[in-house]
CSV table of C-alpha atoms and ligand atoms in Angstrom, one decimal:
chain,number,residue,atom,x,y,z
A,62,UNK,CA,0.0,0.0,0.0
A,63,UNK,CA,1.2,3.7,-0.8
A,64,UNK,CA,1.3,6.2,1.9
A,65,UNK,CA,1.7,9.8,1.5
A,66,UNK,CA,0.6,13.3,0.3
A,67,UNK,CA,-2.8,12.9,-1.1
A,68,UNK,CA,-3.4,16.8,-1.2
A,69,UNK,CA,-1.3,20.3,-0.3
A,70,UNK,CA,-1.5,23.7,-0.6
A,71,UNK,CA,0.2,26.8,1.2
A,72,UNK,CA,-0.5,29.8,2.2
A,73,UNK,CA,1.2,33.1,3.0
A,74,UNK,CA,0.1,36.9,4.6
A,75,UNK,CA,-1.3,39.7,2.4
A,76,UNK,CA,1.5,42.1,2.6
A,77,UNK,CA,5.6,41.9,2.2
A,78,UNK,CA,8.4,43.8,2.7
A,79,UNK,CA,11.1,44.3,-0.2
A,80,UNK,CA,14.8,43.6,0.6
A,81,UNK,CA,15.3,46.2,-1.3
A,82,UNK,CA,13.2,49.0,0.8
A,83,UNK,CA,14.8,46.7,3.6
A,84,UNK,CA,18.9,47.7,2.4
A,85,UNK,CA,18.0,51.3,1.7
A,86,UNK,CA,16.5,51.7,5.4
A,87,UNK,CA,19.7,49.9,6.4
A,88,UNK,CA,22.2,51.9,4.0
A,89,UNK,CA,23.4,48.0,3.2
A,90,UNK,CA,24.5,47.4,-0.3
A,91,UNK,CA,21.1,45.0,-1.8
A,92,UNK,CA,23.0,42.6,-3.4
A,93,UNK,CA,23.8,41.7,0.3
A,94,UNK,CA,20.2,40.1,0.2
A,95,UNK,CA,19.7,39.2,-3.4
A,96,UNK,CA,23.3,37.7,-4.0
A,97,UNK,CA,24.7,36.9,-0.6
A,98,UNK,CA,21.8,35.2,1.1
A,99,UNK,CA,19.6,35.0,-1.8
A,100,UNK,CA,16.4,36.6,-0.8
A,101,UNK,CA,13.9,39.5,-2.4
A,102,UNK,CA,11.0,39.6,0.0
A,103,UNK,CA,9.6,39.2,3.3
A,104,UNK,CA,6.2,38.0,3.8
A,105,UNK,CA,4.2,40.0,6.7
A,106,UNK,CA,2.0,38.9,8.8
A,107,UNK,CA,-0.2,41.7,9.8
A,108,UNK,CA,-1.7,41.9,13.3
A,109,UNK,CA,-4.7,39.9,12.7
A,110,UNK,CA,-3.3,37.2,11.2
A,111,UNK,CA,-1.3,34.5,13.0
A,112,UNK,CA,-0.6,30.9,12.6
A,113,UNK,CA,-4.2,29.6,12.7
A,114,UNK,CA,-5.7,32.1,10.3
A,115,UNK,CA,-2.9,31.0,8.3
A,116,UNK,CA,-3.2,27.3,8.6
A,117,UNK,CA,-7.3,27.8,8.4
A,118,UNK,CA,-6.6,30.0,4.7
A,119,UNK,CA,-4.2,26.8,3.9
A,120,UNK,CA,-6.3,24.1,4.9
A,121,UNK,CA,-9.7,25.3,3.5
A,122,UNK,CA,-9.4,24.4,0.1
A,123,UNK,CA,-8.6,20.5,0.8
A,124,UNK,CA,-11.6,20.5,3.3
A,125,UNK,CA,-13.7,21.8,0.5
A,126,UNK,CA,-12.6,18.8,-1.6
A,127,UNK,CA,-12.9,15.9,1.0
A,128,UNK,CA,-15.4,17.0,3.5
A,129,UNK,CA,-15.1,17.8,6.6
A,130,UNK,CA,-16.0,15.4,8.5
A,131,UNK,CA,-13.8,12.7,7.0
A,132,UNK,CA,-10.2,13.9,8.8
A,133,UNK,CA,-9.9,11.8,11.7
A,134,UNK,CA,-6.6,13.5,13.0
A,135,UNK,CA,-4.9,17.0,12.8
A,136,UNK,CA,-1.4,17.2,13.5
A,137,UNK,CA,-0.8,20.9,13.3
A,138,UNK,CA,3.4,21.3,13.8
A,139,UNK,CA,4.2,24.9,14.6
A,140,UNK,CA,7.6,27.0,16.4
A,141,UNK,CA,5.2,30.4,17.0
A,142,UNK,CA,2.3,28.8,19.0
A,143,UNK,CA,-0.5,30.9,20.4
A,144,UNK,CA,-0.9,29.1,23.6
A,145,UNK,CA,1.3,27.3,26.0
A,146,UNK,CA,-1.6,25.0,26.7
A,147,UNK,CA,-4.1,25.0,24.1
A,148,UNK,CA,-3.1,23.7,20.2
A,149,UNK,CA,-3.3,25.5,17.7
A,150,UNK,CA,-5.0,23.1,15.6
A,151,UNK,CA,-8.4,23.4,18.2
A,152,UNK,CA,-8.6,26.8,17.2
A,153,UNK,CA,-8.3,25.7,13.4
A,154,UNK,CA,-10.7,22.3,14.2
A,155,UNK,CA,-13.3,24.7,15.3
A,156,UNK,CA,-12.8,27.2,12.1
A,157,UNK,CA,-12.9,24.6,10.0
A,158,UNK,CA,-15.5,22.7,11.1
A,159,UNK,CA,-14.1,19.3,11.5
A,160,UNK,CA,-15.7,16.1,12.7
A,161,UNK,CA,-15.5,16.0,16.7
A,162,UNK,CA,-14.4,12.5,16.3
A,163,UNK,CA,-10.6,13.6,14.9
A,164,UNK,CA,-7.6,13.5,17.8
A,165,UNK,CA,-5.8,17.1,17.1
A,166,UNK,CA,-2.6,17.8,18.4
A,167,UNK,CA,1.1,20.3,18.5
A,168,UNK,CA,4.6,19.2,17.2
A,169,UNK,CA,6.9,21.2,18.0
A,170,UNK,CA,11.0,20.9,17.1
A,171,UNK,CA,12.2,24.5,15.8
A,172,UNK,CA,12.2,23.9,12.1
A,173,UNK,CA,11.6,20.2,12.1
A,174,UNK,CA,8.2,20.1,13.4
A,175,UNK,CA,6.7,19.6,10.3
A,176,UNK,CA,8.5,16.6,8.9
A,177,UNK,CA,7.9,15.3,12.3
A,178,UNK,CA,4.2,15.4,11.7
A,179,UNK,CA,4.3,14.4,8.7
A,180,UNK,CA,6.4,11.2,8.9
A,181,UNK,CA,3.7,10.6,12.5
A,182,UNK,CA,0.6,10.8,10.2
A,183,UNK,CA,2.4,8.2,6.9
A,184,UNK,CA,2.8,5.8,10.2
A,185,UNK,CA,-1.0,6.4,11.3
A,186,UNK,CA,-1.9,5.9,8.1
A,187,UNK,CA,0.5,2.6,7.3
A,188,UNK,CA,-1.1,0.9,10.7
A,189,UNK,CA,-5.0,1.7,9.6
A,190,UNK,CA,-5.5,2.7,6.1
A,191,UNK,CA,-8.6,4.2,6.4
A,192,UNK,CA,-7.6,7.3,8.3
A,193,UNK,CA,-6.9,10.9,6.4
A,194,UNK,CA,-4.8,13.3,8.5
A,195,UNK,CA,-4.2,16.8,7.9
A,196,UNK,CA,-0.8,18.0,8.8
A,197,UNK,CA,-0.1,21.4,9.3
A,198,UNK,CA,3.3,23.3,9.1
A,199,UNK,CA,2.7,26.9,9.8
A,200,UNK,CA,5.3,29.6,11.5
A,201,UNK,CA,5.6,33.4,11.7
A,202,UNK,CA,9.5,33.8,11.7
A,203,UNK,CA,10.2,37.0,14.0
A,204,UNK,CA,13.5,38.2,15.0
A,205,UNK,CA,14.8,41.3,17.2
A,206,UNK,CA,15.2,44.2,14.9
A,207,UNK,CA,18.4,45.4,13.8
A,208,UNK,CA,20.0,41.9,14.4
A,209,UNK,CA,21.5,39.3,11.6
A,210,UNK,CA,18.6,37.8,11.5
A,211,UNK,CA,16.0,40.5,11.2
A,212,UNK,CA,16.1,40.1,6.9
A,213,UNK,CA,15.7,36.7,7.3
A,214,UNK,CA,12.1,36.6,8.4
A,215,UNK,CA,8.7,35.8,6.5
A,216,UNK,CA,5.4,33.6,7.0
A,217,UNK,CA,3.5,30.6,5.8
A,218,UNK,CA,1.9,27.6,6.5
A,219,UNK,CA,1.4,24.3,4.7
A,220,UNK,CA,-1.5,22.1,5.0
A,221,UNK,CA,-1.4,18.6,3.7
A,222,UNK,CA,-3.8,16.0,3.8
A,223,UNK,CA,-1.9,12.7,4.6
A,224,UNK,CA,-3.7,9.4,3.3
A,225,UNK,CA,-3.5,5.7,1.5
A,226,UNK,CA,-3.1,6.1,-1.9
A,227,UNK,CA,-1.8,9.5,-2.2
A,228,UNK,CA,-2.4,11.4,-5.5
A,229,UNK,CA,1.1,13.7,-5.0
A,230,UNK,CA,3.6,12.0,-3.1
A,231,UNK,CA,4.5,8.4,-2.2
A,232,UNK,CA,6.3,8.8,1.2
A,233,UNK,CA,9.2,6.3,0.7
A,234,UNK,CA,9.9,4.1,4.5
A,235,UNK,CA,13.2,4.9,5.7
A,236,UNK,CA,15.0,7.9,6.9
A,237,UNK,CA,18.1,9.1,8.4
A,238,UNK,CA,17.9,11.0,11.6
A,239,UNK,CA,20.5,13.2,13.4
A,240,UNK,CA,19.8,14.9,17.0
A,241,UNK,CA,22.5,17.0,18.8
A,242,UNK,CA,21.9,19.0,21.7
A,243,UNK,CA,23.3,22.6,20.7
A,244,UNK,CA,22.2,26.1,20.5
A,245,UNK,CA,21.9,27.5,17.8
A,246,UNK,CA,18.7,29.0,17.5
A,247,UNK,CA,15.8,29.0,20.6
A,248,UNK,CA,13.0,30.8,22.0
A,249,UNK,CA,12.8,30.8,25.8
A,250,UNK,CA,8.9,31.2,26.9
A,251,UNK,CA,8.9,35.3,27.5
A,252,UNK,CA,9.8,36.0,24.1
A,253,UNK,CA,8.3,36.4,20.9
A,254,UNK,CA,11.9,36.6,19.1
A,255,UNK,CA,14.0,33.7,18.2
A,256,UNK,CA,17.4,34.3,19.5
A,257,UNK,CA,20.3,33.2,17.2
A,258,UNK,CA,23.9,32.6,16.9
A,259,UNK,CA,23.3,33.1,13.3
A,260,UNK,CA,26.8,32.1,11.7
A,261,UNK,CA,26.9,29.3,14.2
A,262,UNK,CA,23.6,27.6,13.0
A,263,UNK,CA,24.6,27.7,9.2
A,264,UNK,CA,27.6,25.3,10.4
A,265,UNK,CA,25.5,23.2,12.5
A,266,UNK,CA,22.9,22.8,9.8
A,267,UNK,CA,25.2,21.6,7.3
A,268,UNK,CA,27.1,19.2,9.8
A,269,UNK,CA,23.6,17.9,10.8
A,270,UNK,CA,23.2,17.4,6.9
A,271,UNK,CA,26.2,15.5,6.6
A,272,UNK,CA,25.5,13.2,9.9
A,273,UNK,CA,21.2,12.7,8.7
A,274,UNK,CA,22.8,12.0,4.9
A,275,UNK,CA,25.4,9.1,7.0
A,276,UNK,CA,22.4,7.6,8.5
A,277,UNK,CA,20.0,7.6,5.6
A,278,UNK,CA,22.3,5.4,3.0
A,279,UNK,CA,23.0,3.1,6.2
A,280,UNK,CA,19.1,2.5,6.9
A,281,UNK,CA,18.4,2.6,3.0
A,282,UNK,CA,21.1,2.0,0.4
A,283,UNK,CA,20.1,4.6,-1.9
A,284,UNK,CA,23.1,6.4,-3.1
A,285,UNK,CA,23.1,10.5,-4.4
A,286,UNK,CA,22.2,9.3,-8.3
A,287,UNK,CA,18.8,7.4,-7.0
A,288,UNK,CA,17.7,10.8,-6.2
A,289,UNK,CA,16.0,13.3,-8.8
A,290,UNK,CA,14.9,16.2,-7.2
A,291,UNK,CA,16.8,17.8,-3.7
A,292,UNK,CA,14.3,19.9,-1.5
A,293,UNK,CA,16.0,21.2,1.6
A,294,UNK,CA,14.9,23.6,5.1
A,295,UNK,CA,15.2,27.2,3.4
A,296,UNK,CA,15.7,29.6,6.1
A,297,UNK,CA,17.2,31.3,3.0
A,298,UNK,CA,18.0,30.0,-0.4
A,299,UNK,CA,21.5,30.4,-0.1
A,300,UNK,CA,21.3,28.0,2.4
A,301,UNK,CA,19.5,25.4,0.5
A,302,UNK,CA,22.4,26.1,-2.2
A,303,UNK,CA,25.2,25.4,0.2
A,304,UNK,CA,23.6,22.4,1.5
A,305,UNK,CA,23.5,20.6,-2.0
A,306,UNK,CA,27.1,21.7,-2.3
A,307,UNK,CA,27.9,20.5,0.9
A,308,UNK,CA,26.0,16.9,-0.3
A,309,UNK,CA,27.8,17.1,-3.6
A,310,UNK,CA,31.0,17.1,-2.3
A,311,UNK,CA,30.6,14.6,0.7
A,312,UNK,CA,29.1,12.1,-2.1
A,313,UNK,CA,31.7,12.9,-4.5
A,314,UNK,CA,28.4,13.2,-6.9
A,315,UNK,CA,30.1,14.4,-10.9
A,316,UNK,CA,27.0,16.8,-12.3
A,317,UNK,CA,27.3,19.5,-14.4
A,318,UNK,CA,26.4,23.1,-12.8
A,319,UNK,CA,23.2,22.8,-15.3
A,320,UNK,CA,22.4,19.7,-13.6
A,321,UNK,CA,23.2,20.9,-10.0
A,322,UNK,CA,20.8,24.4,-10.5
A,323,UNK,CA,17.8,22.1,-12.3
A,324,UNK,CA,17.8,19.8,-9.1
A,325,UNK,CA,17.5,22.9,-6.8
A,326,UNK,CA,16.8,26.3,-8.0
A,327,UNK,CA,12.8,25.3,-8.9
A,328,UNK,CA,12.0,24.5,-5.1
A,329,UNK,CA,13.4,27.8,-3.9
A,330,UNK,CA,11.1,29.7,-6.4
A,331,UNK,CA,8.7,30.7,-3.8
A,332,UNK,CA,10.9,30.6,-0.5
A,333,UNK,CA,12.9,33.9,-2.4
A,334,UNK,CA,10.0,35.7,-2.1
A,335,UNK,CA,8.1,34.4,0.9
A,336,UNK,CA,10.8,34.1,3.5
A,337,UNK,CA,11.5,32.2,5.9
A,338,UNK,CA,8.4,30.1,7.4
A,339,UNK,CA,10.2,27.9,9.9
A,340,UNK,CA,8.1,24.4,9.8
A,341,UNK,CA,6.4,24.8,6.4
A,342,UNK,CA,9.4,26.2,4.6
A,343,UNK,CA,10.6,22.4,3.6
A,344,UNK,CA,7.3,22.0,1.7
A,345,UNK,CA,7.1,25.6,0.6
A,346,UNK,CA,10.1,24.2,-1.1
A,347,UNK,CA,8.6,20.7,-2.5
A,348,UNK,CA,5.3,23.3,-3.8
A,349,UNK,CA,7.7,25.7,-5.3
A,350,UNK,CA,9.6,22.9,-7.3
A,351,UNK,CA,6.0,20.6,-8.0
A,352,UNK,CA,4.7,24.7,-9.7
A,353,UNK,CA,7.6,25.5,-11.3
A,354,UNK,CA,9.2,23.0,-12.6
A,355,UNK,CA,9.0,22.8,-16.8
A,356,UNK,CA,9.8,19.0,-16.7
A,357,UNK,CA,7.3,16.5,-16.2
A,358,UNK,CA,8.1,14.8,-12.4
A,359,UNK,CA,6.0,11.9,-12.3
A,360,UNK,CA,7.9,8.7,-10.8
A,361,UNK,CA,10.5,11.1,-10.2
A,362,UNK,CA,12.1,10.6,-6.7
A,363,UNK,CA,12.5,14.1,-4.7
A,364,UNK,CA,14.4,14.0,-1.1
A,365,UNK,CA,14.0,16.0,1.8
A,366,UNK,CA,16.3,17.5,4.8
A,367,UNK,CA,14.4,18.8,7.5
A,368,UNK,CA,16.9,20.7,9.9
A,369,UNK,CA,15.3,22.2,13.4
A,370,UNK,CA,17.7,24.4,15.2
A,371,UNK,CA,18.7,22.8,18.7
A,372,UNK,CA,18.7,20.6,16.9
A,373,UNK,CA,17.0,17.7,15.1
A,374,UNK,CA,17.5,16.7,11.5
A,375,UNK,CA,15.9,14.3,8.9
A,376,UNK,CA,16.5,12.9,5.4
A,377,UNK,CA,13.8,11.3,3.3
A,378,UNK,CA,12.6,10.5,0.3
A,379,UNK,CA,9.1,10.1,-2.2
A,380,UNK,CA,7.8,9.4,-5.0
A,381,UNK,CA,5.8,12.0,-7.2
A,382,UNK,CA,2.7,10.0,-8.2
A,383,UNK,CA,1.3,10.0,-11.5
A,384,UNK,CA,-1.5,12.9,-12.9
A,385,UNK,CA,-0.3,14.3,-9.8
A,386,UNK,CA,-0.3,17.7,-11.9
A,387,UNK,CA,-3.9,17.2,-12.0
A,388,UNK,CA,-4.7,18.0,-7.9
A,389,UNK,CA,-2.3,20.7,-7.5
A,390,UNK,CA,-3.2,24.5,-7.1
A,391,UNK,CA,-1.2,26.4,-8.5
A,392,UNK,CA,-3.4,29.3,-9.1
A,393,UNK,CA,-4.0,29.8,-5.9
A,394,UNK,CA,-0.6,29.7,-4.9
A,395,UNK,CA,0.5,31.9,-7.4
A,396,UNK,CA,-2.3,34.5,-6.9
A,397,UNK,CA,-1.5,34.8,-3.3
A,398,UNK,CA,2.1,35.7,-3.8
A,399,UNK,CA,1.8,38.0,-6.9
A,400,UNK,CA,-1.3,40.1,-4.8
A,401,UNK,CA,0.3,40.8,-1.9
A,402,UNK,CA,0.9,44.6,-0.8
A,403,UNK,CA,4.6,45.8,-0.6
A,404,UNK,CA,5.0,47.8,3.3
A,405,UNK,CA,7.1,50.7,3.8
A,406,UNK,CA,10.3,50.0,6.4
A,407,UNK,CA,7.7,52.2,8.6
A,408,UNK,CA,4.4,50.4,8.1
A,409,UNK,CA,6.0,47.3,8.7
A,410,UNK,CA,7.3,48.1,12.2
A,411,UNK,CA,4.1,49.3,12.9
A,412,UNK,CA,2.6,45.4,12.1
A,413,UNK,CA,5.4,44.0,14.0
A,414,UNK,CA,5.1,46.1,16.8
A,415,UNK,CA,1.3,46.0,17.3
A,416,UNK,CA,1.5,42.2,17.8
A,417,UNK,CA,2.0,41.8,21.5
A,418,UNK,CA,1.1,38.7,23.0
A,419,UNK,CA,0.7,39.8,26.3
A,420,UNK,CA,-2.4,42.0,25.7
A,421,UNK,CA,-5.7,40.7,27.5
A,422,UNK,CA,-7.9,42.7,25.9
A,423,UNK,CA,-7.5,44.0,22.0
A,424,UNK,CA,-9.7,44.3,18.9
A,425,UNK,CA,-7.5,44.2,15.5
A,426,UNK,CA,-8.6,46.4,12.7
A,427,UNK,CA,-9.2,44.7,9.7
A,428,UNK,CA,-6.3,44.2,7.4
A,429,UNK,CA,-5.9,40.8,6.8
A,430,UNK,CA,-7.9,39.8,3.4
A,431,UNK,CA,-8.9,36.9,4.9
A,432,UNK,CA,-10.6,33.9,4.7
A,433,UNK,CA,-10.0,33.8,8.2
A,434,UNK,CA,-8.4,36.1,10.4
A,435,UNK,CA,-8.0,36.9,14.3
A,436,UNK,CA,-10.3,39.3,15.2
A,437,UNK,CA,-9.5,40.0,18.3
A,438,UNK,CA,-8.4,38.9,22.3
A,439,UNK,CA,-10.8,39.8,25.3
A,440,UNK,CA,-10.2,38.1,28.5
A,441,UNK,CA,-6.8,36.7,27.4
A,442,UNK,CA,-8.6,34.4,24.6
A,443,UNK,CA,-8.3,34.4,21.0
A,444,UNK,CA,-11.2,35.5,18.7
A,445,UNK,CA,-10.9,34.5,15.3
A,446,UNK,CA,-13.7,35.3,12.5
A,447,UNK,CA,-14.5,34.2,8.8
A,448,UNK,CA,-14.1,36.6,6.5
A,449,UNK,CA,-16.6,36.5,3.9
A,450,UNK,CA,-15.2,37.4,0.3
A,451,UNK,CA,-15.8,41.0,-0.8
B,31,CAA,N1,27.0,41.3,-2.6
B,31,CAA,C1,27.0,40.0,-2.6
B,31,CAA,N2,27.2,39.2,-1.5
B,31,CAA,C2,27.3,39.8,-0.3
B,31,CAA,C3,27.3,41.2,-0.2
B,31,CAA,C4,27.2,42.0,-1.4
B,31,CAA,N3,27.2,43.3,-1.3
B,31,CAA,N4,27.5,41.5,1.1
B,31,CAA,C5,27.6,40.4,1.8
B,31,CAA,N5,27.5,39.3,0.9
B,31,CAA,C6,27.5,37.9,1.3
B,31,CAA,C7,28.5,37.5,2.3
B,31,CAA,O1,29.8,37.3,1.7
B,31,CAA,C8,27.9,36.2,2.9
B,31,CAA,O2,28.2,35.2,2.0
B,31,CAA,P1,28.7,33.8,2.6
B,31,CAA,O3,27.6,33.3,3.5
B,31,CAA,O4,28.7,32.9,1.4
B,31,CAA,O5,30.0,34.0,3.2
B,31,CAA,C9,26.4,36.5,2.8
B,31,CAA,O6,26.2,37.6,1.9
B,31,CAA,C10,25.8,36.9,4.2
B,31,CAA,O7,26.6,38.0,4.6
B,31,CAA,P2,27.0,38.1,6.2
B,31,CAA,O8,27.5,36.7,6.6
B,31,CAA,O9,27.8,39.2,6.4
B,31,CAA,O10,25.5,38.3,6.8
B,31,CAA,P3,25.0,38.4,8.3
B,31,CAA,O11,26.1,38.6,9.2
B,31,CAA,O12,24.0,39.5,8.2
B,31,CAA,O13,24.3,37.0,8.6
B,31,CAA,C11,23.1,35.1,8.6
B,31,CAA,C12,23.9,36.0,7.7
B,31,CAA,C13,23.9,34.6,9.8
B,31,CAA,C14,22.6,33.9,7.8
B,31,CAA,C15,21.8,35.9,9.2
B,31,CAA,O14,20.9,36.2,8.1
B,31,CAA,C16,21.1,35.1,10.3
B,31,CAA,O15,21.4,35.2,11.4
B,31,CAA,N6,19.9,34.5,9.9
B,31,CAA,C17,19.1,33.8,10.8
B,31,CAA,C18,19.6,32.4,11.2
B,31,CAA,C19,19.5,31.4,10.1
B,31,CAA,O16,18.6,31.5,9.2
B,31,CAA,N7,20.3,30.4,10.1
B,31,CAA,C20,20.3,29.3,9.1
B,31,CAA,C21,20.6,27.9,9.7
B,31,CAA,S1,19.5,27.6,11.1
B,31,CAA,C22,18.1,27.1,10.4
B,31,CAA,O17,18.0,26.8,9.2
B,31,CAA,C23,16.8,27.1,11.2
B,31,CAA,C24,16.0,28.3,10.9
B,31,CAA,O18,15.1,28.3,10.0
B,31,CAA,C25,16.3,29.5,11.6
């Protein structure tokens, strides 16, 4: 039996900031961002949207095709959660409108989170074939302004509906996995900021490569040349670009620099101009190169490293699935990037700074487009509201 991604589609905020408004704020030379770490523009979340609203606008269209009430789990895999206690993925089973009989729960691992889930659900899935579980990867990456990683940031979330024979991806069995207890990146509880040792993590994210690469041709036997397509963890493209380097030379792979940019640069398409999205940015990166890509990929085998600062690390591999061209949604993917509305440097500090999570009491004007977006906090708990189409 074939287990994997039946259905998936992302989403991302209405607004962005250009790197370029970003370097001129700065006085930084622009090719810093375009050239050195590969990026264009920031998606921004504005203050009434957050990682539900997010996940709700990426999930609605697959509820629309399957129904409802036929997801018996949600495994909703997130670094920016809006509640220590609660899931995230209540808030979105309630929005949604989802069967009460469907177990929803958080994963949380930095960055990793989301292949986590996913890899969780292809094992529900493998033990009782009947189930259909949407995984969600959705993150708001914030940083401290003024710091290294402050042109890094962006937002998005993934939703993917997880199910016996999958119409997108066959989720091959076997990984490698590397964990190492470091800190590079983290979050302590009173702060909405990820901290960083920015240079640091670059060098642990590659290592971790390396180590998760090690493990996955022990468990497996699959060498570099059994593997099409490379999607990586895309804090920034450049990143993804030194990480097939890094895999290159470690395998002592011989491709041309044709062949080395067609088996990355279409699953960074998107990621350049979206950001960083933490959880969902690994399948940002599989939608980027399943839209863009000219080739056909049916039966085409794509990987995936999943890298969570702290830090946990994974390398796996699938199968694209025949007609899969036929389920996926472009449009909509396309249309949400190409409308969004560019910020000044000022309008976007004024979103960053009005989302404070320590307010009890607030009412959001209306800025996010929708189809869902927080409306407001009274009494310390979240209020979130369909918004109908105008
Ligand atoms: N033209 C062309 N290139 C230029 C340039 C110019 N004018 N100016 C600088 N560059 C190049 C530099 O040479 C450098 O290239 P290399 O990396 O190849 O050496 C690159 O641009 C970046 O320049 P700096 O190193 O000076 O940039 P920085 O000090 O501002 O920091 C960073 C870069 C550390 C990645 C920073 O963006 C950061 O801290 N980001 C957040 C952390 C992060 O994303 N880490 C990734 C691994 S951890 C992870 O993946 C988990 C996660 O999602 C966070």
């Amino acid at each position: 039996m074939k287990v994997g991604i039946d259905l998936l589609h992302f989403s991302t905020a209405d607004y962005y900031l250009g790197l370029d408004t970003f370097a001129a704020e700065k006085n930084i030379d622009v090719n810093k961002y375009y050239i050195g770490i590969g990026q264009e523009k920031m998606s921004i979340a504005p203050p009434d949207e957050d990682i539900v609203s997010l996940a709700a606008k990426a999930s609605a269209p697959i509820i629309e095709q399957v129904g409802a009430d036929q997801i018996s789990a949600v495994l909703f895999a997130t670094e920016t959660g809006v509640d220590q206690s609660k899931s995230a993925g209540v808030f979105l089973h309630g929005l949604l409108g989802l069967s009460k009989n469907c177990r929803v729960v958080e994963f949380k691992h930095a960055c990793y989170a989301g292949a986590a889930a996913v890899q969780m659900a292809t094992a529900m899935v493998r033990s009782n074939p009947k189930e259909k579980i949407l995984v969600i990867a959705a993150d708001i990456a914030k940083y401290d302004v003024d710091t290294s990683g402050e042109a890094t940031q962006g937002c998005g979330a993934v939703a993917m509906l997880i199910s016996s024979e999958p119409r997108v991806l066959e989720i091959e069995p076997g990984s490698g996995y590397f964990t190492d207890d470091v800190m590079d990146f983290w979050r302590p509880n009173h702060r909405t900021t990820a901290l960083v040792d920015g240079k640091y993590s670059t060098k642990v994210y590659l290592n971790s490569l390396k180590q998760a690469w090690q493990h996955f041709t022990e468990q497996t036997g699959r060498t570099f040349d059994d593997i099409d397509y490379f999607c990586y963890h895309i804090p920034f493209t450049k990143m993804a670009e030194k990480a097939h380097q890094t895999l290159v030379k470690l395998t002592g792979a011989e491709i041309s620099e044709q062949e080395f940019e067609e088996q990355t640069i279409p699953s960074q398409i998107y990621n350049r101009v979206v950001g960083n999205s933490y959880s969902a940015s690994l399948f940002v990166g599989f939608i980027s190169l399943l839209d863009n890509l000219k080739q056909n990929l049916e039966n085409k085998r794509v990987s995936f490293f999943s890298y969570g600062s702290g830090c946990v690390a994974e390398f796996f591999t699938g199968i694209v699935q025949p007609g899969y061209q036929k389920v996926m949604m472009t449009e909509s993917h396309q249309t949400q990037i190409d409308q969004r509305t560019p910020l000044s440097y000022a309008d976007y500090l004024k979103y960053y700074h009005e989302v404070d999570c320590a307010v009890d009491n607030i009412e959001f004007a209306t800025l996010n487009r929708g189809p869902f977006r927080l409306a407001g906090i009274q009494d310390h708990k979240r209020y979130y509201q369909k918004v109908e189409p105008a």
